[in-house]
Amino acid sequence: MSKSAMAIVYHRQPFEEIEVDGRIEFRANSSPNGIVPTLKSLFRRIDPGRGAWVAWKTCDPEAGADFERVVHVDDDNGGFTVSRLPLTAEQVESFYHVTSKEALWPILHSFPQAFQYDNVDWETFREVNRLFAEATAEVLADDGLAWIHDYNLWLVPHYLRQLKPDLRIAFFHHTPFPAADIFNILPWREEIMASLLACDQVGFHIPRYTKNFAEVAQALCGAGIVATEAVSDGLSPCGKALSEPEVPVSLCHRGRLVRLGTTPVGTDPNTIQRLLETPESEALQSRLIREMGGRRLLVAVGRTDYTKGMAESLLAFERLLERRPELIGEVKLLLTSVRAASTMTVYEKTQREIEGLVGRINGRFSRLEWTPVVLYSQAIPFDQLMAHYRIADVCLTTPLRDGLNLVAKEYVAANFGRTGVLVLSEFAGCAVELDDALLINPNSHRSMDRALDRALDMSVDEARRRMNGMNRVVRENDVARWSDRIIQELSLIGA
């Protein structure tokens, strides 16, 4: 088998496995949006069949020969191979559910109080990262490009550089990158940074995260900043919680030049618009409007995670009903907080808190014909979710920390030509792009209360002006443009 020119290394497989008549079929992801379809689209930029994807697959050790290690995918991205790394349930539990989610995730999101060290098995984390590196080296040509994604694969560059010194290696963070005093809580900080500095390019969503990484590299590893650039107006160089006037674009460490990329991922407004124009979606939108009966709809969507600010949204909605009793019976909150897997116990407390708040609000304010909060703990299918976004008057997106937040951009795309209002945390990465959102501090009751009042009282003209402004940003910086920028950045590696 010929070697690949580019491998995308990501923990998730680029398809869904569906059992049909006792056989497993591989199908495209049910959501056309999100990071997996975005990454797959990059294979269109290389010769057909010369792309590879490396992911894990939980596998029973006794499956043996029944396990299909390599899968070929033929789709409109030109065709590519998927190399599936078999991991035991115990390896997945240790590497992903414990080390990644209980130790690394809280530090990345500046929640040191949630950092848990006692259960971490760092040797298993190393071993899984080494296995990913070996699988990647196996599929790539000697001068190929490995593009590695996210913090749970932080050590892959180190092992990959040892296996194939001439590979071009890039890494992209989909999370925030914290300030040095927070990052340095990690006992493995030197090992992590040494691995990342073995890359040719390291990428982030916004300038603040790039700057934080560069400062850690300087202070911890002695790296030098080679060049900086002024931040463009489109990324709010001043005046916001996550603003930065300048951003480092390259480092030097032990004779190696490491390029730094700052590229916020986009959504796909055209796909969202096509979904909303289908007969099924239009019928659903009409039904939802009838069911609302003239009431105002607020939506809040995310995963059950202490970083996502779902409890803060619920408390703000409760205060709204207390503060403005005339709205009782006139507004409804649809909250989708997708429950974590049962093995991820770190989020159980958050789930209980959300369910308790929903019960309390509904118990206090419900009427026979009206329930103030509807909670979904399972994901709503993407096409149906877009229909809800389309008719929603307000979207509450209030994370305490978030790398970017595509929910905000999807809501804007679904509201093309409409007058919905986006209430957005200033600690979501996309806040530096969306000037016309109502920015709030989710740690401040007063800030959230003022924004909710303003959102519900806003004139149609102001709401339309703001939504039109955000739509221009979302459409100009869509996923296609993100792909173009990424390809341009990756093409500079080795140049």
Short mmCIF file of C-alpha atoms in Angstrom, two decimals:
data_model
loop_
_atom_site.label_atom_id
_atom_site.label_comp_id
_atom_site.label_asym_id
_atom_site.label_seq_id
_atom_site.Cartn_x
_atom_site.Cartn_y
_atom_site.Cartn_z
CA MET A 1 0.00 0.00 0.00
CA SER A 2 1.40 3.42 -0.98
CA LYS A 3 2.15 5.85 1.80
CA SER A 4 -0.06 8.87 2.44
CA ALA A 5 0.89 12.50 1.86
CA MET A 6 -1.17 13.77 4.81
CA ALA A 7 -2.57 12.17 7.94
CA ILE A 8 -5.13 13.77 10.22
CA VAL A 9 -4.66 12.42 13.74
CA TYR A 10 -7.77 12.79 15.88
CA HIS A 11 -9.30 10.70 18.64
CA ARG A 12 -12.66 10.26 16.87
CA GLN A 13 -13.34 8.18 13.77
CA PRO A 14 -14.55 10.19 10.73
CA PHE A 15 -17.77 8.20 10.44
CA GLU A 16 -20.51 6.61 12.49
CA GLU A 17 -20.81 2.83 12.81
CA ILE A 18 -24.38 1.59 12.30
CA GLU A 19 -25.45 -2.04 12.67
CA VAL A 20 -27.74 -3.12 9.82
CA ASP A 21 -28.96 -6.74 9.64
CA GLY A 22 -26.09 -7.89 11.82
CA ARG A 23 -23.46 -6.08 9.75
CA ILE A 24 -21.58 -2.88 10.60
CA GLU A 25 -21.93 -0.08 8.07
CA PHE A 26 -19.85 3.09 8.05
CA ARG A 27 -21.93 6.20 7.47
CA ALA A 28 -21.18 9.90 7.27
CA ASN A 29 -21.67 11.82 10.50
CA SER A 30 -25.31 12.71 11.08
CA SER A 31 -24.37 16.35 11.68
CA PRO A 32 -23.00 18.00 8.53
CA ASN A 33 -21.42 20.66 10.71
CA GLY A 34 -18.77 20.27 13.38
CA ILE A 35 -15.09 19.50 13.31
CA VAL A 36 -15.08 16.02 11.71
CA PRO A 37 -16.73 17.02 8.39
CA THR A 38 -14.54 20.12 8.38
CA LEU A 39 -11.34 18.11 8.71
CA LYS A 40 -12.42 15.53 6.13
CA SER A 41 -12.97 18.30 3.59
CA LEU A 42 -9.22 19.04 3.62
CA PHE A 43 -8.56 15.76 1.81
CA ARG A 44 -10.02 17.40 -1.31
CA ARG A 45 -6.85 19.51 -1.45
CA ILE A 46 -4.53 16.54 -2.07
CA ASP A 47 -4.40 13.77 -4.67
CA PRO A 48 -7.30 11.28 -4.29
CA GLY A 49 -6.42 8.37 -2.06
CA ARG A 50 -3.31 10.01 -0.57
CA GLY A 51 -4.99 11.07 2.66
CA ALA A 52 -5.17 9.11 5.91
CA TRP A 53 -7.03 9.48 9.18
CA VAL A 54 -5.73 7.96 12.42
CA ALA A 55 -8.20 7.39 15.27
CA TRP A 56 -8.88 4.96 18.07
CA LYS A 57 -11.48 2.21 18.20
CA THR A 58 -12.44 0.57 21.48
CA CYS A 59 -11.80 -3.11 20.91
CA ASP A 60 -12.15 -6.32 22.87
CA PRO A 61 -8.67 -7.89 23.03
CA GLU A 62 -10.26 -11.23 22.17
CA ALA A 63 -11.70 -9.85 18.91
CA GLY A 64 -8.37 -10.60 17.24
CA ALA A 65 -8.70 -11.15 13.51
CA ASP A 66 -12.28 -9.88 13.50
CA PHE A 67 -11.08 -6.32 14.02
CA GLU A 68 -10.82 -4.29 10.80
CA ARG A 69 -7.71 -2.18 11.39
CA VAL A 70 -7.77 -0.24 8.09
CA VAL A 71 -10.96 1.04 6.46
CA HIS A 72 -11.14 2.78 3.09
CA VAL A 73 -13.65 5.61 2.80
CA ASP A 74 -14.99 6.72 -0.59
CA ASP A 75 -16.90 9.97 -0.38
CA ASP A 76 -17.01 13.41 -1.96
CA ASN A 77 -13.73 14.27 -0.22
CA GLY A 78 -11.79 12.19 -2.74
CA GLY A 79 -11.37 8.99 -0.76
CA PHE A 80 -9.00 8.28 2.12
CA THR A 81 -7.95 5.49 4.47
CA VAL A 82 -8.77 5.28 8.16
CA SER A 83 -6.19 3.59 10.36
CA ARG A 84 -7.95 2.49 13.53
CA LEU A 85 -5.90 2.02 16.65
CA PRO A 86 -7.39 -0.75 18.82
CA LEU A 87 -7.58 0.34 22.46
CA THR A 88 -9.01 -1.65 25.32
CA ALA A 89 -11.83 -0.20 27.41
CA GLU A 90 -9.33 0.12 30.27
CA GLN A 91 -6.93 2.16 28.12
CA VAL A 92 -9.73 4.48 26.98
CA GLU A 93 -10.94 4.94 30.56
CA SER A 94 -7.46 5.86 31.80
CA PHE A 95 -6.20 7.91 28.86
CA TYR A 96 -9.39 9.77 27.92
CA HIS A 97 -11.94 9.73 30.74
CA VAL A 98 -9.47 10.17 33.60
CA THR A 99 -6.22 11.82 32.48
CA SER A 100 -7.66 13.95 29.67
CA LYS A 101 -10.93 14.95 31.30
CA GLU A 102 -10.08 15.01 35.01
CA ALA A 103 -6.55 16.43 34.86
CA LEU A 104 -5.88 18.20 31.55
CA TRP A 105 -9.33 19.61 30.71
CA PRO A 106 -9.79 21.67 33.92
CA ILE A 107 -6.34 23.24 33.58
CA LEU A 108 -6.88 24.16 29.93
CA HIS A 109 -10.12 25.90 30.94
CA SER A 110 -8.56 27.64 33.97
CA PHE A 111 -10.45 25.59 36.55
CA PRO A 112 -7.57 24.54 38.84
CA GLN A 113 -10.07 23.75 41.61
CA ALA A 114 -11.41 20.90 39.42
CA PHE A 115 -7.94 19.44 38.72
CA GLN A 116 -7.73 15.81 39.87
CA TYR A 117 -4.36 14.10 40.00
CA ASP A 118 -4.74 11.03 42.19
CA ASN A 119 -6.33 8.75 39.58
CA VAL A 120 -4.02 9.71 36.71
CA ASP A 121 -1.94 6.94 35.16
CA TRP A 122 0.54 8.97 33.13
CA GLU A 123 2.30 5.86 31.84
CA THR A 124 -0.92 4.77 30.10
CA PHE A 125 -1.31 8.26 28.62
CA ARG A 126 2.24 8.02 27.27
CA GLU A 127 1.63 4.54 25.93
CA VAL A 128 -1.54 5.52 24.05
CA ASN A 129 0.17 8.57 22.57
CA ARG A 130 3.10 6.40 21.49
CA LEU A 131 0.69 3.97 19.81
CA PHE A 132 -0.93 6.88 17.96
CA ALA A 133 2.51 8.02 16.80
CA GLU A 134 3.42 4.53 15.57
CA ALA A 135 0.13 4.22 13.68
CA THR A 136 0.71 7.64 12.10
CA ALA A 137 4.29 6.87 11.11
CA GLU A 138 3.12 3.63 9.51
CA VAL A 139 0.72 5.34 7.09
CA LEU A 140 2.77 8.45 6.19
CA ALA A 141 5.48 8.93 3.60
CA ASP A 142 8.82 10.03 5.06
CA ASP A 143 8.22 13.64 4.01
CA GLY A 144 4.47 13.57 4.68
CA LEU A 145 2.43 15.90 6.87
CA ALA A 146 0.94 14.80 10.19
CA TRP A 147 -1.76 17.15 11.46
CA ILE A 148 -2.52 16.26 15.09
CA HIS A 149 -5.57 17.50 16.96
CA ASP A 150 -6.17 18.36 20.57
CA TYR A 151 -4.68 17.98 24.00
CA ASN A 152 -5.31 14.26 24.52
CA LEU A 153 -2.62 13.67 21.85
CA TRP A 154 -0.10 16.16 23.25
CA LEU A 155 2.76 13.63 23.35
CA VAL A 156 2.31 12.29 19.80
CA PRO A 157 4.68 14.87 18.21
CA HIS A 158 7.53 13.77 20.50
CA TYR A 159 7.24 10.10 19.56
CA LEU A 160 6.55 10.84 15.91
CA ARG A 161 9.65 13.01 15.59
CA GLN A 162 11.72 10.11 16.94
CA LEU A 163 10.16 7.65 14.49
CA LYS A 164 10.35 9.84 11.38
CA PRO A 165 12.61 12.88 11.87
CA ASP A 166 11.83 14.41 8.46
CA LEU A 167 8.06 14.43 8.84
CA ARG A 168 6.26 17.75 8.80
CA ILE A 169 4.26 17.92 12.02
CA ALA A 170 1.47 20.36 12.85
CA PHE A 171 -0.77 20.51 15.92
CA PHE A 172 -4.10 22.29 16.43
CA HIS A 173 -5.74 23.08 19.77
CA HIS A 174 -9.54 23.18 19.82
CA THR A 175 -9.53 24.29 23.46
CA PRO A 176 -8.25 27.40 25.22
CA PHE A 177 -4.59 27.47 26.20
CA PRO A 178 -4.23 28.91 29.72
CA ALA A 179 -1.86 31.46 31.18
CA ALA A 180 1.51 30.18 32.42
CA ASP A 181 0.62 30.18 36.12
CA ILE A 182 -2.35 27.89 35.41
CA PHE A 183 -0.63 25.62 32.86
CA ASN A 184 2.31 25.10 35.20
CA ILE A 185 0.04 23.33 37.69
CA LEU A 186 0.41 20.27 35.45
CA PRO A 187 3.13 17.98 36.86
CA TRP A 188 4.02 16.92 33.28
CA ARG A 189 4.38 20.45 31.91
CA GLU A 190 7.97 20.11 30.65
CA GLU A 191 7.21 16.86 28.84
CA ILE A 192 4.10 18.32 27.19
CA MET A 193 5.84 21.49 26.05
CA ALA A 194 8.89 19.61 24.75
CA SER A 195 6.56 17.53 22.60
CA LEU A 196 4.67 20.54 21.24
CA LEU A 197 7.94 22.33 20.46
CA ALA A 198 8.94 19.32 18.36
CA CYS A 199 6.22 20.44 15.92
CA ASP A 200 6.80 22.61 12.87
CA GLN A 201 3.56 24.46 13.49
CA VAL A 202 1.19 24.83 16.46
CA GLY A 203 -2.25 26.35 15.94
CA PHE A 204 -4.94 27.97 18.08
CA HIS A 205 -8.31 29.62 17.61
CA ILE A 206 -7.58 33.15 18.85
CA PRO A 207 -4.55 35.36 19.65
CA ARG A 208 -4.90 35.08 23.45
CA TYR A 209 -4.30 31.33 23.39
CA THR A 210 -1.35 31.71 21.00
CA LYS A 211 0.20 34.34 23.26
CA ASN A 212 -0.30 32.18 26.36
CA PHE A 213 1.44 29.25 24.66
CA ALA A 214 4.36 31.41 23.56
CA GLU A 215 4.81 32.78 27.08
CA VAL A 216 4.85 29.26 28.56
CA ALA A 217 7.39 28.21 25.91
CA GLN A 218 9.57 31.19 26.83
CA ALA A 219 9.41 30.82 30.59
CA LEU A 220 9.47 27.04 30.86
CA CYS A 221 11.61 25.97 27.90
CA GLY A 222 13.72 29.00 27.03
CA ALA A 223 12.15 29.41 23.59
CA GLY A 224 12.54 32.77 21.90
CA ILE A 225 9.83 34.71 20.09
CA VAL A 226 11.10 35.31 16.55
CA ALA A 227 8.28 37.46 15.18
CA THR A 228 4.96 39.02 16.17
CA GLU A 229 2.16 40.61 14.17
CA ALA A 230 -0.55 43.13 14.94
CA VAL A 231 -3.94 41.50 15.48
CA SER A 232 -6.49 42.40 12.80
CA ASP A 233 -9.62 44.39 13.61
CA GLY A 234 -11.67 41.27 12.87
CA LEU A 235 -10.29 39.68 16.05
CA SER A 236 -10.87 42.65 18.40
CA PRO A 237 -7.30 43.72 19.23
CA CYS A 238 -8.48 45.71 22.24
CA GLY A 239 -11.48 46.28 24.48
CA LYS A 240 -12.64 42.72 25.24
CA ALA A 241 -11.83 40.14 27.89
CA LEU A 242 -9.88 38.01 25.38
CA SER A 243 -8.44 40.84 23.26
CA GLU A 244 -4.74 40.93 22.33
CA PRO A 245 -3.13 43.75 20.31
CA GLU A 246 -0.26 41.56 19.06
CA VAL A 247 0.21 37.86 18.46
CA PRO A 248 3.44 35.82 18.18
CA VAL A 249 3.78 34.08 14.81
CA SER A 250 6.98 32.08 15.33
CA LEU A 251 9.28 30.73 18.02
CA CYS A 252 12.80 29.34 18.01
CA HIS A 253 13.65 26.41 20.29
CA ARG A 254 16.93 24.47 20.14
CA GLY A 255 17.51 25.55 16.57
CA ARG A 256 14.01 24.62 15.38
CA LEU A 257 11.65 27.23 13.99
CA VAL A 258 8.12 26.65 15.27
CA ARG A 259 5.39 28.56 13.43
CA LEU A 260 2.34 29.66 15.42
CA GLY A 261 -1.03 29.84 13.69
CA THR A 262 -4.11 31.73 14.86
CA THR A 263 -7.18 30.65 12.91
CA PRO A 264 -10.69 30.54 14.45
CA VAL A 265 -12.72 27.76 12.87
CA GLY A 266 -15.89 28.69 11.02
CA THR A 267 -19.27 27.11 10.45
CA ASP A 268 -21.02 26.28 7.16
CA PRO A 269 -23.81 28.84 6.65
CA ASN A 270 -24.76 27.55 3.21
CA THR A 271 -25.36 24.02 4.49
CA ILE A 272 -27.41 25.38 7.40
CA GLN A 273 -29.48 27.50 5.02
CA ARG A 274 -30.15 24.52 2.75
CA LEU A 275 -31.30 22.46 5.73
CA LEU A 276 -33.68 25.22 6.83
CA GLU A 277 -35.23 25.44 3.36
CA THR A 278 -36.21 21.77 3.13
CA PRO A 279 -39.95 21.01 3.32
CA GLU A 280 -39.36 19.00 6.50
CA SER A 281 -37.59 21.88 8.24
CA GLU A 282 -40.12 24.48 7.12
CA ALA A 283 -42.95 22.28 8.41
CA LEU A 284 -41.16 21.87 11.76
CA GLN A 285 -40.56 25.61 12.04
CA SER A 286 -44.25 26.30 11.39
CA ARG A 287 -45.28 23.74 14.01
CA LEU A 288 -42.89 25.15 16.61
CA ILE A 289 -44.20 28.68 16.02
CA ARG A 290 -47.77 27.45 16.47
CA GLU A 291 -46.86 25.62 19.67
CA MET A 292 -45.18 28.71 21.10
CA GLY A 293 -48.47 30.58 20.69
CA GLY A 294 -46.86 34.01 20.56
CA ARG A 295 -44.48 33.35 23.48
CA ARG A 296 -40.79 34.23 23.26
CA LEU A 297 -38.33 31.33 22.91
CA LEU A 298 -34.85 31.34 24.42
CA VAL A 299 -32.39 28.54 23.61
CA ALA A 300 -29.21 27.39 25.37
CA VAL A 301 -27.29 24.46 23.90
CA GLY A 302 -24.17 22.60 25.00
CA ARG A 303 -22.72 19.58 26.77
CA THR A 304 -23.00 18.82 30.44
CA ASP A 305 -19.72 20.33 31.58
CA TYR A 306 -18.85 22.69 34.42
CA THR A 307 -17.11 25.00 31.90
CA LYS A 308 -20.23 25.52 29.76
CA GLY A 309 -22.15 27.83 32.10
CA MET A 310 -25.49 26.00 31.82
CA ALA A 311 -26.26 26.53 35.51
CA GLU A 312 -25.50 30.24 35.06
CA SER A 313 -28.02 30.41 32.18
CA LEU A 314 -30.68 28.70 34.29
CA LEU A 315 -30.09 30.98 37.26
CA ALA A 316 -30.29 34.04 35.00
CA PHE A 317 -33.60 32.79 33.60
CA GLU A 318 -34.91 32.21 37.13
CA ARG A 319 -33.93 35.73 38.14
CA LEU A 320 -35.67 37.05 35.01
CA LEU A 321 -38.98 35.48 36.08
CA GLU A 322 -38.50 36.81 39.62
CA ARG A 323 -37.60 40.28 38.42
CA ARG A 324 -40.24 40.56 35.72
CA PRO A 325 -43.34 38.59 36.76
CA GLU A 326 -45.20 39.89 33.70
CA LEU A 327 -43.06 37.47 31.66
CA ILE A 328 -44.36 34.41 33.52
CA GLY A 329 -46.24 32.44 30.91
CA GLU A 330 -44.76 34.57 28.10
CA VAL A 331 -41.22 33.16 27.72
CA LYS A 332 -39.82 29.64 27.48
CA LEU A 333 -36.26 28.34 27.77
CA LEU A 334 -35.23 25.31 25.72
CA LEU A 335 -32.05 23.98 27.32
CA THR A 336 -30.09 21.17 25.67
CA SER A 337 -27.35 19.91 27.96
CA VAL A 338 -26.12 16.65 26.47
CA ARG A 339 -25.37 14.19 29.25
CA ALA A 340 -21.81 12.86 29.42
CA ALA A 341 -21.11 9.15 29.05
CA SER A 342 -21.91 7.18 32.18
CA THR A 343 -18.22 6.38 32.67
CA MET A 344 -17.32 10.09 32.92
CA THR A 345 -18.21 10.61 36.56
CA VAL A 346 -16.48 14.01 36.68
CA TYR A 347 -19.63 15.62 35.22
CA GLU A 348 -22.21 13.90 37.43
CA LYS A 349 -22.35 16.80 39.90
CA THR A 350 -22.97 19.27 37.06
CA GLN A 351 -25.74 17.08 35.65
CA ARG A 352 -27.45 16.89 39.04
CA GLU A 353 -27.14 20.66 39.47
CA ILE A 354 -28.74 21.33 36.08
CA GLU A 355 -31.58 18.89 36.68
CA GLY A 356 -32.16 20.34 40.15
CA LEU A 357 -32.34 23.91 38.84
CA VAL A 358 -34.75 22.94 36.06
CA GLY A 359 -36.97 21.19 38.60
CA ARG A 360 -36.86 24.16 40.95
CA ILE A 361 -37.72 26.71 38.26
CA ASN A 362 -40.53 24.60 36.85
CA GLY A 363 -41.84 23.90 40.34
CA ARG A 364 -41.89 27.59 41.22
CA PHE A 365 -43.31 29.10 38.05
CA SER A 366 -45.18 26.48 35.97
CA ARG A 367 -48.81 26.92 35.07
CA LEU A 368 -51.24 24.31 33.82
CA GLU A 369 -50.75 25.41 30.21
CA TRP A 370 -47.07 26.50 30.42
CA THR A 371 -43.76 25.06 31.59
CA PRO A 372 -40.93 27.60 31.70
CA VAL A 373 -37.96 25.27 31.02
CA VAL A 374 -37.73 22.28 28.71
CA LEU A 375 -34.57 20.21 29.29
CA TYR A 376 -33.11 17.80 26.73
CA SER A 377 -30.29 15.60 28.03
CA GLN A 378 -29.81 13.94 24.62
CA ALA A 379 -28.58 15.69 21.49
CA ILE A 380 -31.28 17.08 19.21
CA PRO A 381 -30.66 16.04 15.56
CA PHE A 382 -28.80 18.80 13.77
CA ASP A 383 -31.51 19.65 11.25
CA GLN A 384 -34.12 19.92 14.01
CA LEU A 385 -31.76 21.99 16.17
CA MET A 386 -31.29 24.47 13.32
CA ALA A 387 -35.08 24.81 13.03
CA HIS A 388 -35.25 25.68 16.74
CA TYR A 389 -32.45 28.22 16.27
CA ARG A 390 -34.31 29.75 13.34
CA ILE A 391 -37.41 30.59 15.37
CA ALA A 392 -35.67 31.39 18.69
CA ASP A 393 -35.80 35.00 19.84
CA VAL A 394 -32.68 34.74 22.02
CA CYS A 395 -29.70 32.37 22.20
CA LEU A 396 -27.95 32.18 25.57
CA THR A 397 -24.34 31.06 25.12
CA THR A 398 -22.71 31.61 28.50
CA PRO A 399 -19.61 29.43 28.95
CA LEU A 400 -17.24 30.29 31.76
CA ARG A 401 -14.43 29.32 29.35
CA ASP A 402 -14.63 27.99 25.80
CA GLY A 403 -12.04 27.54 23.08
CA LEU A 404 -14.32 28.96 20.40
CA ASN A 405 -18.02 27.89 20.57
CA LEU A 406 -19.67 26.91 17.30
CA VAL A 407 -23.17 27.09 18.84
CA ALA A 408 -23.03 30.88 18.68
CA LYS A 409 -21.97 30.86 15.03
CA GLU A 410 -24.58 28.26 14.10
CA TYR A 411 -27.31 30.32 15.75
CA VAL A 412 -26.22 33.36 13.76
CA ALA A 413 -26.14 31.37 10.51
CA ALA A 414 -29.62 29.98 11.18
CA ASN A 415 -30.92 33.51 11.82
CA PHE A 416 -29.88 34.90 8.44
CA GLY A 417 -32.35 37.68 7.61
CA ARG A 418 -34.01 37.39 11.02
CA THR A 419 -33.95 39.32 14.28
CA GLY A 420 -32.71 36.84 16.89
CA VAL A 421 -30.41 38.16 19.62
CA LEU A 422 -27.20 36.41 20.67
CA VAL A 423 -26.25 36.76 24.34
CA LEU A 424 -22.63 35.62 24.43
CA SER A 425 -20.04 35.11 27.15
CA GLU A 426 -16.98 37.31 26.71
CA PHE A 427 -14.94 34.22 27.67
CA ALA A 428 -15.98 32.25 24.57
CA GLY A 429 -13.26 32.45 21.94
CA CYS A 430 -15.68 33.60 19.23
CA ALA A 431 -16.51 36.72 21.29
CA VAL A 432 -13.51 38.46 19.70
CA GLU A 433 -15.16 37.96 16.28
CA LEU A 434 -18.81 38.74 17.03
CA ASP A 435 -18.90 42.43 17.91
CA ASP A 436 -22.69 42.66 17.55
CA ALA A 437 -23.49 40.03 20.17
CA LEU A 438 -24.61 41.18 23.61
CA LEU A 439 -21.44 40.29 25.51
CA ILE A 440 -21.82 39.27 29.14
CA ASN A 441 -19.63 38.25 32.04
CA PRO A 442 -21.13 34.91 33.17
CA ASN A 443 -19.61 35.42 36.62
CA SER A 444 -21.70 38.58 37.13
CA HIS A 445 -25.43 38.38 37.88
CA ARG A 446 -25.82 42.05 37.04
CA SER A 447 -24.14 41.63 33.64
CA MET A 448 -26.34 38.66 32.70
CA ASP A 449 -29.53 40.28 33.98
CA ARG A 450 -28.93 43.49 32.04
CA ALA A 451 -28.21 41.53 28.85
CA LEU A 452 -31.35 39.38 29.16
CA ASP A 453 -33.52 42.43 29.71
CA ARG A 454 -31.93 44.19 26.78
CA ALA A 455 -32.30 41.14 24.52
CA LEU A 456 -36.02 40.82 25.25
CA ASP A 457 -36.68 44.56 25.00
CA MET A 458 -34.53 45.24 21.93
CA SER A 459 -36.18 46.98 18.99
CA VAL A 460 -36.62 45.05 15.77
CA ASP A 461 -34.36 47.50 13.94
CA GLU A 462 -31.49 47.09 16.40
CA ALA A 463 -31.86 43.31 16.49
CA ARG A 464 -31.82 43.15 12.68
CA ARG A 465 -28.78 45.41 12.47
CA ARG A 466 -26.86 43.32 14.99
CA MET A 467 -27.80 40.01 13.38
CA ASN A 468 -26.89 41.29 9.92
CA GLY A 469 -23.49 42.37 11.25
CA MET A 470 -22.81 38.97 12.81
CA ASN A 471 -23.97 37.18 9.67
CA ARG A 472 -21.44 39.12 7.61
CA VAL A 473 -18.70 37.91 9.94
CA VAL A 474 -19.89 34.29 9.99
CA ARG A 475 -20.27 34.17 6.20
CA GLU A 476 -16.97 35.87 5.46
CA ASN A 477 -15.12 33.59 7.90
CA ASP A 478 -16.89 30.33 7.14
CA VAL A 479 -15.43 26.85 7.26
CA ALA A 480 -14.22 27.07 3.65
CA ARG A 481 -12.15 30.14 4.45
CA TRP A 482 -10.83 28.44 7.59
CA SER A 483 -9.76 25.51 5.40
CA ASP A 484 -8.05 27.87 2.95
CA ARG A 485 -6.13 29.54 5.77
CA ILE A 486 -5.14 26.23 7.31
CA ILE A 487 -3.90 24.88 3.97
CA GLN A 488 -1.92 28.09 3.46
CA GLU A 489 -0.36 27.79 6.94
CA LEU A 490 0.46 24.11 6.50
CA SER A 491 2.00 24.76 3.08
CA LEU A 492 4.59 27.01 4.75
CA ILE A 493 5.95 24.10 6.79
CA GLY A 494 9.33 23.20 5.40
CA ALA A 495 9.23 26.08 2.91
#
